[in-house]
Amino acid sequence: MENIIEIKNLDKSFKEVHAVNDLSFNVKRGELFAFLGVNGAGKSTTISIMCGTLKKDNGSVVIDGYSADTDMKKITEEIGVVFQNSVLDGVLTVKDNLYSRASLYGITGKEAKAKIDELSKLLDFENLMNRTLCKLSGGQRRRIDVARALLHDPKILILDEPTTGLDPQTRKILWQVVEDYRKSKGMTVFLTTHYMEEAADADYVVILDSGKISAEGTPLELKNKYTGDFVTVYNADEERIKSLNLPYEKIRDAFRIEVKDTEAARDLIVAHPELFTDFEITKGKMDDVFLAVTSKKLVGGN
Amino acid sequence: MKTFLAMTKRNIKVFFKDKGMFFASLITPLLLLILYATFLAKVYKDSFNSALPDFISVSEKLVNGTVAGELFSSILAVCCVTVAFCSNTLMAADKVSGARKDLFITPVKKSVIALSYYVGTLLTTLIVIAVAMGACFIYIAVNGWFLTFGDVMLLILDVFLLSLFGTAFSCIINSFLKTQGQISAVGTVISAGYGFICGAYMPISNFGSGLQKTLSLLPGTYGTSLIRNHALRGVFAEMTKENFPPEVIEGIKDSVDCNIKFFGRAVSISAMYAIICASIAVLIGVYVLINVLDKKAD
């Protein structure tokens, strides 16, 4: 797969703060790319540079073959952005908001109506079209934000913490739409999130810390590299678990034993068949990866 | 063009649907009219009567018409600028809300967005000013109408030009505002201060010569004088008809800033128009330049 985003040696400072420090990474066309980091790690700065709302100090940003230095207009035609906070006009209706934003891409009249109708069906807000935006719930507003970002069928959808604070049902609807779009239109999704289970579904993950990449890879590669496996044993005696001399955690009706890898888990079970009568082996979670890589816990998500 | 029209429509809709923004703009001229009519009209009237020589008798209607014309010009001269600032808070509010960022991540040119702010503000200002102007005309009609159709047309032209001026001025200032606090602070300063420096609250002829010279450097002064000249032209014509001595009429004109001097030289009406038009062109040029040089969204 070819790269749709190529970022090389990107640098950006705000006075003494080096927000982005010699950052380089690629995003492949059509993939779900997760960009993780604590607040202040440089994620939003990188996104702002990609969108052309912030000038970089050094480095290069190439999106779908267009350089951010010379072809920003072309780039803006290719990207749709869902910002951390809704940036639509609260006093206008949903319809007015979407029509005015569609006009920014030259989509007007019947073409705009057709696109807005399509998105309203897809995101299930047909009955909200004449409602004032500021009177909608957080989840309803988020659906409108996503519709706004998809108005011009972008090749790249940038989601900047899109599901923070949303109820599970709305999160599910949003991801369903984004996934459908991604698959049917070959859209690339560039995601920043505080929800590690969302990052776990990504094709590729970059973890940013203090403006630099701390780790990158597929979720599986990261889990294998930065966390061990876990054997969860049910209906076991704690004294027996303790006698294994391995780190463990007591959970509601079981014990979660940490082992180096899947091979070690297998050996442990084979060595103690009487203890492991009811068990499961799981990989470490992305939370564990993030914690191991940055020694920081993500705030705001689960 | 379609994008420009859609964005202008969006700016106007946001203005009228944001009740705070709309009423803040509308209340300024109406409040000024009430304050002037309630408190200042009597002061103006007494001061006018006391300034006239004893041998001249003046009809009540003429005195009231003079005072009403003065109030009319003061209110509209101030409002064309202050209302423009109130209407144009959207430009800065979009930065605070993040909407500006949303506009700038699109292929549309910054100049189109900048122009839509200008035209949107101009139209909303004109709508509010039209309401204020209507109220002021009613006030004049009640107190003493001496205006001809030509005067009314010229007054509309003056108000239009001053609104163009106020809108361009507000666009420049608001380009630099980034927080709600700054928006409020600028609104307060303009509302409180502009009326004094343009000679609306108090004729410039009342100030010391140094201050008069300084204020003659500001284009807003000539905008006020234009409106005042046209609002009072009929009154002065009536005074001439009633055989007022020309020197008395000239004295009144001097005292209410109908005759403005630029470092000792009298400024004609056509020169005032030239100054206002040139100021509008310069301010719009500066606004365009700010947008061309601004490389990032706020």
Coordinates of C-alpha atoms in Angstrom, one line a residue:
Chain A
M1 CA 0.0 0.0 0.0
E2 CA 1.3 3.5 -0.9
N3 CA 1.7 6.3 1.7
I4 CA -1.0 8.9 1.7
I5 CA 0.6 11.0 4.4
E6 CA 4.4 11.4 4.6
I7 CA 5.8 13.5 7.4
K8 CA 9.6 14.0 7.6
N9 CA 11.7 15.7 10.2
L10 CA 8.8 17.9 11.3
D11 CA 9.7 20.6 13.8
K12 CA 7.6 23.2 15.6
S13 CA 8.4 25.3 18.6
F14 CA 6.4 27.9 20.6
K15 CA 9.1 30.1 22.2
E16 CA 10.9 27.7 24.6
V17 CA 8.4 24.8 24.1
H18 CA 9.5 22.3 21.5
A19 CA 6.1 21.0 20.6
V20 CA 7.1 18.8 17.7
N21 CA 10.7 17.5 17.6
D22 CA 12.1 16.0 14.4
L23 CA 8.9 13.9 13.9
S24 CA 8.8 11.5 11.0
F25 CA 6.1 8.9 10.1
N26 CA 4.0 7.7 7.2
V27 CA 0.3 6.7 7.0
K28 CA -0.8 4.2 4.4
R29 CA -3.8 4.8 2.1
G30 CA -7.0 3.4 3.5
E31 CA -5.7 2.5 6.9
L32 CA -6.9 3.4 10.4
F33 CA -4.0 5.2 11.9
A34 CA -3.9 6.0 15.6
F35 CA -1.8 8.9 16.9
L36 CA -1.5 8.6 20.7
G37 CA 0.0 10.8 23.4
V38 CA -0.9 12.6 26.6
N39 CA -2.1 16.2 26.4
G40 CA 0.8 18.4 25.2
A41 CA 2.6 15.6 23.4
G42 CA 2.3 17.4 20.1
K43 CA -0.7 15.6 18.5
S44 CA -2.8 18.7 17.9
T45 CA 0.2 20.7 16.7
T46 CA 1.0 18.1 14.1
I47 CA -2.7 18.0 13.0
S48 CA -2.8 21.8 12.8
I49 CA 0.3 21.8 10.6
M50 CA -1.2 19.1 8.4
C51 CA -4.4 21.2 8.0
G52 CA -2.5 24.3 7.2
T53 CA -3.7 26.3 10.2
L54 CA -0.2 26.4 11.7
K55 CA 3.2 27.0 10.0
K56 CA 5.9 24.5 10.7
D57 CA 9.5 25.5 11.5
N58 CA 11.2 22.7 9.6
G59 CA 10.5 19.4 7.9
S60 CA 8.1 18.4 5.2
V61 CA 4.5 17.4 5.1
V62 CA 3.2 15.6 2.0
I63 CA -0.4 14.6 1.8
D64 CA -1.6 12.5 -1.2
G65 CA 1.4 13.7 -3.2
Y66 CA 0.8 17.4 -2.4
S67 CA 3.3 19.4 -0.4
A68 CA 1.9 21.5 2.5
D69 CA 4.4 24.2 1.4
T70 CA 3.0 24.7 -2.0
D71 CA -0.3 22.9 -2.5
M72 CA -2.2 23.6 0.7
K73 CA -5.4 24.3 -1.3
K74 CA -5.3 20.8 -2.8
I75 CA -4.6 19.3 0.6
T76 CA -7.6 21.0 2.2
E77 CA -9.8 19.4 -0.5
E78 CA -8.6 16.0 0.6
I79 CA -9.0 16.3 4.3
G80 CA -12.0 16.4 6.6
V81 CA -11.5 17.2 10.3
V82 CA -13.5 16.5 13.4
F83 CA -12.1 18.7 16.0
Q84 CA -11.9 18.0 19.8
N85 CA -14.7 20.5 20.4
S86 CA -17.6 21.3 18.1
V87 CA -16.7 24.3 16.0
L88 CA -20.0 24.7 14.2
D89 CA -22.3 27.7 14.8
G90 CA -24.3 27.0 17.9
V91 CA -27.0 29.6 17.1
L92 CA -27.8 28.2 13.7
T93 CA -29.8 25.2 12.8
V94 CA -28.2 21.9 11.8
K95 CA -29.3 22.5 8.2
D96 CA -27.9 26.1 8.1
N97 CA -24.6 24.9 9.5
L98 CA -24.2 22.1 7.0
Y99 CA -25.2 24.2 4.0
S100 CA -22.9 27.0 4.9
R101 CA -20.0 24.6 5.4
A102 CA -20.7 22.7 2.2
S103 CA -20.5 26.0 0.3
L104 CA -16.8 26.3 1.4
Y105 CA -16.1 23.3 -0.8
G106 CA -18.2 24.7 -3.7
I107 CA -21.0 22.3 -2.9
T108 CA -24.3 24.3 -3.2
G109 CA -27.9 23.9 -4.4
K110 CA -29.1 20.4 -5.3
E111 CA -25.7 18.9 -4.9
A112 CA -25.5 20.1 -1.3
K113 CA -29.0 18.9 -0.6
A114 CA -28.3 15.4 -1.9
K115 CA -25.1 15.1 0.1
I116 CA -26.6 16.5 3.4
D117 CA -29.7 14.2 2.9
E118 CA -27.3 11.2 2.4
L119 CA -25.3 12.0 5.6
S120 CA -28.4 12.7 7.7
K121 CA -29.7 9.2 6.8
L122 CA -26.3 7.6 7.4
L123 CA -25.7 9.4 10.8
D124 CA -29.4 9.2 11.8
F125 CA -30.1 12.9 12.3
E126 CA -32.8 13.5 9.7
N127 CA -35.2 14.6 12.5
L128 CA -32.7 17.1 13.8
M129 CA -32.2 19.2 10.6
N130 CA -34.3 22.2 11.8
R131 CA -33.1 22.1 15.4
T132 CA -30.7 24.8 16.7
L133 CA -27.3 23.2 17.2
C134 CA -26.7 24.5 20.7
K135 CA -29.8 22.8 21.9
L136 CA -28.7 19.3 20.8
S137 CA -27.1 16.8 23.2
G138 CA -23.3 16.1 23.0
G139 CA -23.8 12.9 21.1
Q140 CA -26.2 14.6 18.6
R141 CA -23.8 17.4 18.0
R142 CA -20.9 15.0 17.4
R143 CA -22.9 13.3 14.7
I144 CA -23.3 16.7 13.0
D145 CA -19.6 17.3 13.4
V146 CA -18.8 14.1 11.6
A147 CA -21.3 14.9 8.9
R148 CA -19.7 18.3 8.4
A149 CA -16.3 16.6 8.0
L150 CA -17.6 14.1 5.4
L151 CA -19.5 16.8 3.3
H152 CA -16.9 16.8 0.6
D153 CA -16.0 13.0 0.6
P154 CA -12.5 13.6 2.0
K155 CA -9.8 11.0 1.2
I156 CA -8.4 11.5 4.8
L157 CA -10.6 11.9 7.8
I158 CA -8.8 13.4 10.8
L159 CA -10.6 12.6 14.1
D160 CA -9.2 14.5 17.0
E161 CA -10.5 12.8 20.1
P162 CA -13.9 12.4 18.4
T163 CA -15.6 10.2 21.0
T164 CA -14.5 11.8 24.3
G165 CA -17.5 12.2 26.6
L166 CA -19.9 10.3 24.3
D167 CA -22.3 7.6 25.4
P168 CA -21.4 4.1 24.2
Q169 CA -24.3 4.0 21.7
T170 CA -23.3 7.2 20.0
R171 CA -19.7 6.0 19.9
K172 CA -20.8 2.8 18.3
I173 CA -22.9 4.7 15.6
L174 CA -20.0 7.0 14.9
W175 CA -17.5 4.2 14.5
Q176 CA -19.9 2.2 12.3
V177 CA -20.3 5.2 9.9
V178 CA -16.6 5.9 9.9
E179 CA -15.8 2.2 9.3
D180 CA -18.4 1.9 6.5
Y181 CA -17.0 5.0 4.8
R182 CA -13.4 3.8 5.2
K183 CA -14.2 0.5 3.6
S184 CA -16.6 1.7 0.8
K185 CA -14.6 4.8 -0.2
G186 CA -11.1 3.7 0.7
M187 CA -10.9 6.6 3.1
T188 CA -7.9 6.9 5.4
V189 CA -8.6 7.7 9.1
F190 CA -6.1 9.6 11.2
L191 CA -7.3 9.2 14.8
T192 CA -6.2 10.7 18.1
T193 CA -8.0 9.2 21.0
H194 CA -8.0 8.7 24.8
Y195 CA -9.9 5.4 24.4
M196 CA -7.4 2.7 24.1
E197 CA -9.9 0.1 22.9
E198 CA -10.3 2.4 19.8
A199 CA -6.6 2.5 19.3
A200 CA -6.5 -1.3 19.6
D201 CA -8.6 -1.5 16.4
A202 CA -6.1 0.6 14.5
D203 CA -3.9 -0.8 11.7
Y204 CA -1.0 1.2 12.9
V205 CA -0.2 3.1 16.0
V206 CA 2.3 5.9 16.7
I207 CA 2.8 6.9 20.3
L208 CA 4.1 10.4 20.8
D209 CA 5.8 11.8 23.9
S210 CA 7.2 15.3 24.2
G211 CA 7.0 15.9 20.5
K212 CA 8.9 12.7 19.6
I213 CA 7.8 9.2 18.6
S214 CA 8.3 6.8 21.6
A215 CA 6.9 3.7 19.9
E216 CA 5.2 2.7 16.7
G217 CA 3.9 -0.4 15.1
T218 CA 0.7 -2.4 14.7
P219 CA -1.2 -3.0 18.0
L220 CA 0.0 -6.6 18.0
E221 CA 3.6 -5.6 17.6
L222 CA 3.3 -3.0 20.3
K223 CA 1.7 -5.5 22.7
N224 CA 4.3 -8.1 22.0
K225 CA 7.1 -5.6 22.5
Y226 CA 5.9 -3.7 25.4
T227 CA 3.7 -6.0 27.5
G228 CA 3.6 -9.6 28.4
D229 CA 0.7 -12.0 28.2
F230 CA -1.8 -12.6 31.0
V231 CA -3.2 -15.9 32.2
T232 CA -6.5 -15.5 34.0
V233 CA -7.3 -18.4 36.3
Y234 CA -10.8 -19.0 37.7
N235 CA -11.7 -20.9 40.8
A236 CA -8.1 -21.1 42.1
D237 CA -6.7 -20.9 45.6
E238 CA -4.6 -17.8 46.2
E239 CA -1.9 -19.7 48.1
R240 CA -1.3 -21.8 45.1
I241 CA -1.1 -18.8 42.8
K242 CA 1.3 -17.1 45.2
S243 CA 3.5 -20.2 45.1
L244 CA 4.1 -19.7 41.4
N245 CA 6.3 -16.7 42.3
L246 CA 4.9 -14.7 39.4
P247 CA 3.3 -11.2 39.5
Y248 CA -0.4 -11.5 39.7
E249 CA -3.5 -9.4 40.3
K250 CA -6.6 -10.5 42.1
I251 CA -9.8 -9.6 40.2
R252 CA -13.4 -10.2 41.2
D253 CA -13.6 -14.0 40.8
A254 CA -10.1 -14.9 39.4
F255 CA -6.4 -14.2 39.4
R256 CA -4.6 -12.5 36.5
I257 CA -1.0 -13.8 36.3
E258 CA 1.5 -11.8 34.2
V259 CA 3.9 -13.9 32.1
K260 CA 6.6 -12.9 29.6
D261 CA 4.9 -14.2 26.4
T262 CA 2.6 -16.8 25.1
E263 CA 5.3 -19.5 25.2
A264 CA 5.8 -18.8 28.9
A265 CA 2.1 -19.0 29.5
R266 CA 1.9 -22.4 27.7
D267 CA 4.9 -23.7 29.8
L268 CA 3.2 -22.5 33.0
I269 CA 0.0 -24.3 32.2
V270 CA 1.7 -27.5 31.2
A271 CA 3.7 -27.5 34.4
H272 CA 0.7 -27.0 36.7
P273 CA -2.3 -28.7 35.0
E274 CA -4.1 -29.2 38.3
L275 CA -4.2 -25.4 38.9
F276 CA -5.2 -24.4 35.4
T277 CA -8.5 -26.1 34.9
D278 CA -10.5 -23.0 34.0
F279 CA -8.4 -20.3 32.4
E280 CA -7.8 -17.9 29.5
I281 CA -4.7 -16.4 27.9
T282 CA -4.8 -12.8 26.8
K283 CA -2.4 -10.3 25.3
G284 CA -1.6 -7.1 27.2
K285 CA -3.9 -4.2 26.5
M286 CA -3.0 -0.9 24.7
D287 CA -3.3 0.8 28.1
D288 CA -0.4 -1.4 29.3
V289 CA 1.5 -0.5 26.1
F290 CA 1.0 3.2 26.6
L291 CA 1.9 3.1 30.2
A292 CA 5.1 1.0 29.5
V293 CA 6.1 3.4 26.6
T294 CA 5.5 6.7 28.2
S295 CA 5.3 5.9 31.9
K296 CA 2.2 8.2 31.8
K297 CA -1.5 7.3 32.0
L298 CA -3.8 8.8 29.4
V299 CA -6.4 11.1 31.0
G300 CA -9.9 11.4 29.8
G301 CA -10.6 7.9 28.6
N302 CA -11.2 4.5 30.0
Chain B
M1 CA -19.1 33.9 -5.7
K2 CA -21.6 31.3 -4.4
T3 CA -19.2 30.6 -1.5
F4 CA -18.9 34.3 -0.7
L5 CA -22.7 34.7 -0.8
A6 CA -23.2 31.7 1.4
M7 CA -20.7 32.9 4.0
T8 CA -22.1 36.4 4.0
K9 CA -25.6 34.8 4.6
R10 CA -24.1 32.7 7.4
N11 CA -22.6 35.8 9.1
I12 CA -25.8 37.7 8.8
K13 CA -27.8 34.8 10.2
V14 CA -25.5 34.2 13.1
F15 CA -25.8 37.9 13.9
F16 CA -29.6 38.0 13.9
K17 CA -29.9 34.7 15.7
D18 CA -27.5 35.6 18.4
K19 CA -29.9 37.7 20.4
G20 CA -27.1 39.1 22.6
M21 CA -25.2 40.4 19.5
F22 CA -28.3 41.8 17.9
F23 CA -29.8 43.6 20.9
A24 CA -26.4 45.0 21.9
S25 CA -26.2 46.6 18.5
L26 CA -29.8 47.8 18.4
I27 CA -29.9 49.1 21.9
T28 CA -26.9 51.5 21.4
P29 CA -28.7 53.9 19.0
L30 CA -32.1 53.6 20.8
L31 CA -30.5 54.2 24.2
L32 CA -28.6 57.2 22.8
L33 CA -31.8 58.7 21.3
I34 CA -33.7 58.3 24.6
L35 CA -30.8 59.8 26.6
Y36 CA -30.4 62.7 24.2
A37 CA -34.1 63.4 24.1
T38 CA -34.5 63.1 27.8
F39 CA -31.5 64.8 29.2
L40 CA -29.5 66.7 26.5
A41 CA -32.2 68.2 24.3
K42 CA -33.1 70.7 27.0
V43 CA -29.4 71.6 27.6
Y44 CA -28.8 72.1 23.8
K45 CA -32.0 74.2 23.6
D46 CA -31.0 76.4 26.5
S47 CA -27.5 76.8 25.3
F48 CA -28.8 77.7 21.8
N49 CA -31.2 80.3 23.1
S50 CA -28.7 81.9 25.4
A51 CA -26.1 82.1 22.6
L52 CA -28.5 84.1 20.3
P53 CA -28.4 87.9 20.4
D54 CA -31.3 89.5 22.2
F55 CA -32.6 91.3 19.1
I56 CA -33.3 88.0 17.4
S57 CA -36.6 86.2 18.0
V58 CA -36.7 82.6 17.0
S59 CA -39.8 80.4 16.7
E60 CA -40.0 77.4 19.0
K61 CA -40.2 75.1 16.0
L62 CA -36.9 76.4 14.6
V63 CA -35.1 76.0 17.9
N64 CA -36.5 72.5 18.3
G65 CA -35.6 71.6 14.7
T66 CA -32.1 72.8 15.3
V67 CA -31.7 70.8 18.4
A68 CA -33.3 67.7 16.8
G69 CA -30.9 68.0 13.8
E70 CA -27.9 68.2 16.1
L71 CA -29.1 65.2 18.1
F72 CA -29.8 63.3 14.8
S73 CA -26.3 63.9 13.6
S74 CA -24.7 63.1 16.9
I75 CA -26.5 59.8 17.3
L76 CA -26.0 58.6 13.8
A77 CA -22.3 59.7 13.6
V78 CA -21.6 57.6 16.7
C79 CA -23.8 54.6 15.8
C80 CA -22.4 54.0 12.3
V81 CA -19.1 53.1 14.1
T82 CA -20.3 51.6 17.4
V83 CA -22.9 49.5 15.7
A84 CA -20.4 48.2 13.2
F85 CA -18.2 47.2 16.1
C86 CA -21.1 45.4 17.8
S87 CA -22.1 43.6 14.6
N88 CA -18.5 42.7 13.8
T89 CA -17.9 40.8 17.1
L90 CA -18.6 37.7 15.1
M91 CA -15.3 38.0 13.5
A92 CA -13.5 37.7 16.8
A93 CA -16.1 35.4 18.3
D94 CA -15.3 32.9 15.5
K95 CA -11.7 32.8 16.7
V96 CA -12.9 32.1 20.3
S97 CA -15.3 29.4 19.3
G98 CA -12.9 27.7 16.8
A99 CA -15.3 28.3 13.9
R100 CA -12.6 30.3 12.2
K101 CA -10.3 27.3 12.2
D102 CA -13.1 25.3 10.6
L103 CA -13.4 27.8 7.9
F104 CA -9.6 27.9 7.2
I105 CA -9.2 24.2 6.8
T106 CA -11.2 24.4 3.6
P107 CA -10.1 25.3 0.0
V108 CA -11.8 28.7 0.2
K109 CA -9.5 31.7 0.0
K110 CA -9.0 33.7 3.1
S111 CA -9.8 36.8 1.2
V112 CA -13.3 35.4 0.5
I113 CA -13.9 34.8 4.2
A114 CA -12.5 38.2 5.1
L115 CA -14.7 39.9 2.5
S116 CA -17.8 38.0 3.8
Y117 CA -17.1 39.3 7.3
Y118 CA -16.9 42.8 5.9
V119 CA -20.0 42.6 3.7
G120 CA -22.0 40.7 6.4
T121 CA -21.1 43.4 9.0
L122 CA -21.9 46.2 6.7
L123 CA -25.3 44.8 5.9
T124 CA -26.2 44.1 9.5
T125 CA -24.9 47.6 10.5
L126 CA -27.0 49.2 7.8
I127 CA -30.1 47.3 8.9
V128 CA -29.7 48.4 12.5
I129 CA -28.8 52.0 11.4
A130 CA -31.8 52.1 9.2
V131 CA -34.0 51.4 12.2
A132 CA -32.2 54.1 14.2
M133 CA -32.4 56.5 11.3
G134 CA -36.1 55.9 11.1
A135 CA -36.5 56.7 14.8
C136 CA -34.4 59.8 14.4
F137 CA -36.5 61.0 11.4
I138 CA -39.6 60.6 13.5
Y139 CA -38.0 62.6 16.3
I140 CA -37.2 65.4 13.9
A141 CA -40.6 65.3 12.4
V142 CA -42.2 65.6 15.8
N143 CA -39.9 68.5 16.9
G144 CA -39.4 70.5 13.7
W145 CA -39.0 69.2 10.1
F146 CA -36.9 71.5 7.8
L147 CA -35.4 68.8 5.6
T148 CA -35.9 68.5 1.9
F149 CA -35.9 65.3 -0.1
G150 CA -32.3 66.1 -1.2
D151 CA -31.2 66.5 2.4
V152 CA -32.7 63.1 3.3
M153 CA -30.9 61.5 0.3
L154 CA -27.6 63.1 1.3
L155 CA -28.1 62.0 4.9
I156 CA -28.6 58.4 3.7
L157 CA -25.4 58.7 1.6
D158 CA -23.5 60.1 4.6
V159 CA -24.7 57.3 6.9
F160 CA -23.9 54.7 4.2
L161 CA -20.3 56.1 3.9
L162 CA -19.8 56.3 7.6
S163 CA -21.0 52.7 8.0
L164 CA -18.5 51.7 5.3
F165 CA -15.9 53.5 7.3
G166 CA -17.0 52.0 10.7
T167 CA -17.1 48.5 9.3
A168 CA -13.7 48.7 7.8
F169 CA -12.3 50.2 11.0
S170 CA -13.9 47.4 13.1
C171 CA -12.6 44.8 10.7
I172 CA -9.0 46.0 11.2
I173 CA -9.3 46.2 15.0
N174 CA -11.2 42.9 15.3
S175 CA -8.5 41.1 13.2
F176 CA -6.3 41.4 16.3
L177 CA -8.8 40.2 18.9
K178 CA -8.6 36.7 20.2
T179 CA -10.5 36.5 23.4
Q180 CA -13.9 37.3 24.7
G181 CA -12.3 39.8 27.2
Q182 CA -10.6 41.7 24.4
I183 CA -13.9 41.8 22.4
S184 CA -15.7 43.3 25.4
A185 CA -12.9 45.7 26.2
V186 CA -12.7 47.1 22.6
G187 CA -16.5 47.4 22.5
T188 CA -16.5 49.4 25.7
V189 CA -13.7 51.7 24.7
I190 CA -15.2 52.4 21.3
S191 CA -18.7 53.0 22.7
A192 CA -17.4 55.3 25.4
G193 CA -14.6 57.1 23.5
Y194 CA -15.6 57.4 19.8
G195 CA -18.4 59.9 20.4
F196 CA -16.0 62.3 22.0
I197 CA -13.2 62.1 19.4
C198 CA -15.6 62.4 16.4
G199 CA -17.3 65.5 17.9
A200 CA -20.7 63.8 18.4
Y201 CA -21.1 64.0 22.1
M202 CA -19.6 67.5 22.3
P203 CA -18.8 69.8 19.4
I204 CA -15.1 70.0 18.7
S205 CA -15.4 73.8 18.7
N206 CA -15.7 73.5 22.5
F207 CA -12.3 72.0 22.8
G208 CA -8.9 73.7 23.1
S209 CA -7.1 74.6 19.8
G210 CA -4.5 71.8 20.3
L211 CA -7.1 69.2 20.7
Q212 CA -9.1 70.6 17.8
K213 CA -6.1 70.3 15.5
T214 CA -5.5 66.7 16.7
L215 CA -9.1 65.7 16.1
S216 CA -9.1 67.3 12.7
L217 CA -6.6 64.6 11.7
L218 CA -9.2 61.9 12.3
P219 CA -11.5 61.1 9.4
G220 CA -14.5 60.4 11.7
T221 CA -14.6 64.1 12.5
Y222 CA -15.6 64.9 8.9
G223 CA -18.2 62.1 8.9
T224 CA -19.9 63.8 11.8
S225 CA -19.6 67.1 10.2
L226 CA -21.2 65.8 6.9
I227 CA -24.2 64.4 8.7
R228 CA -24.5 67.6 10.8
N229 CA -24.3 69.9 7.8
H230 CA -27.1 68.0 6.0
A231 CA -29.2 67.5 9.1
L232 CA -29.1 71.3 9.8
R233 CA -29.1 72.6 6.2
G234 CA -32.8 73.1 6.2
V235 CA -32.7 74.9 9.6
F236 CA -30.0 77.3 8.4
A237 CA -32.0 77.9 5.2
E238 CA -35.1 78.8 7.3
M239 CA -32.9 81.1 9.5
T240 CA -31.8 82.9 6.3
K241 CA -35.4 83.1 5.2
E242 CA -36.3 84.6 8.6
N243 CA -33.6 87.3 8.1
F244 CA -31.1 86.0 10.6
P245 CA -27.8 88.0 10.1
P246 CA -25.4 85.8 8.1
E247 CA -22.7 86.2 10.8
V248 CA -25.1 84.8 13.4
I249 CA -25.8 81.8 11.2
E250 CA -22.0 81.3 10.6
G251 CA -21.5 81.6 14.3
I252 CA -24.0 78.8 14.9
K253 CA -22.4 76.7 12.2
D254 CA -19.0 77.2 13.8
S255 CA -20.3 76.2 17.2
V256 CA -21.9 73.0 16.1
D257 CA -19.0 71.9 13.8
C258 CA -20.7 72.4 10.5
N259 CA -17.7 74.6 9.7
I260 CA -14.6 72.5 10.3
K261 CA -11.1 73.8 10.0
F262 CA -8.0 71.7 9.2
F263 CA -5.0 73.6 10.7
G264 CA -6.8 77.0 10.1
R265 CA -8.1 76.1 6.6
A266 CA -11.9 75.6 6.1
V267 CA -12.8 72.2 4.8
S268 CA -15.5 72.1 2.2
I269 CA -18.3 69.5 2.0
S270 CA -16.7 68.0 -1.1
A271 CA -13.4 67.8 0.7
M272 CA -15.1 66.0 3.6
Y273 CA -16.5 63.5 1.2
A274 CA -13.1 63.0 -0.4
I275 CA -11.5 62.5 3.1
I276 CA -14.2 59.9 4.1
C277 CA -13.9 58.0 0.8
A278 CA -10.1 58.0 0.9
S279 CA -10.2 56.8 4.5
I280 CA -12.6 53.9 3.6
A281 CA -10.2 53.0 0.7
V282 CA -7.2 53.1 3.0
L283 CA -8.9 51.1 5.8
I284 CA -10.1 48.4 3.4
G285 CA -6.6 48.3 1.9
V286 CA -5.1 47.8 5.4
Y287 CA -7.7 45.1 6.1
V288 CA -6.8 43.3 2.9
L289 CA -3.1 43.6 3.7
I290 CA -3.7 42.1 7.2
N291 CA -5.4 39.1 5.6
V292 CA -2.7 38.7 3.0
L293 CA 0.1 38.8 5.5
D294 CA -1.7 36.6 8.1
K295 CA -0.3 33.1 7.4
K296 CA -2.2 31.2 10.0
A297 CA -5.6 30.8 11.4
D298 CA -6.1 31.8 15.0

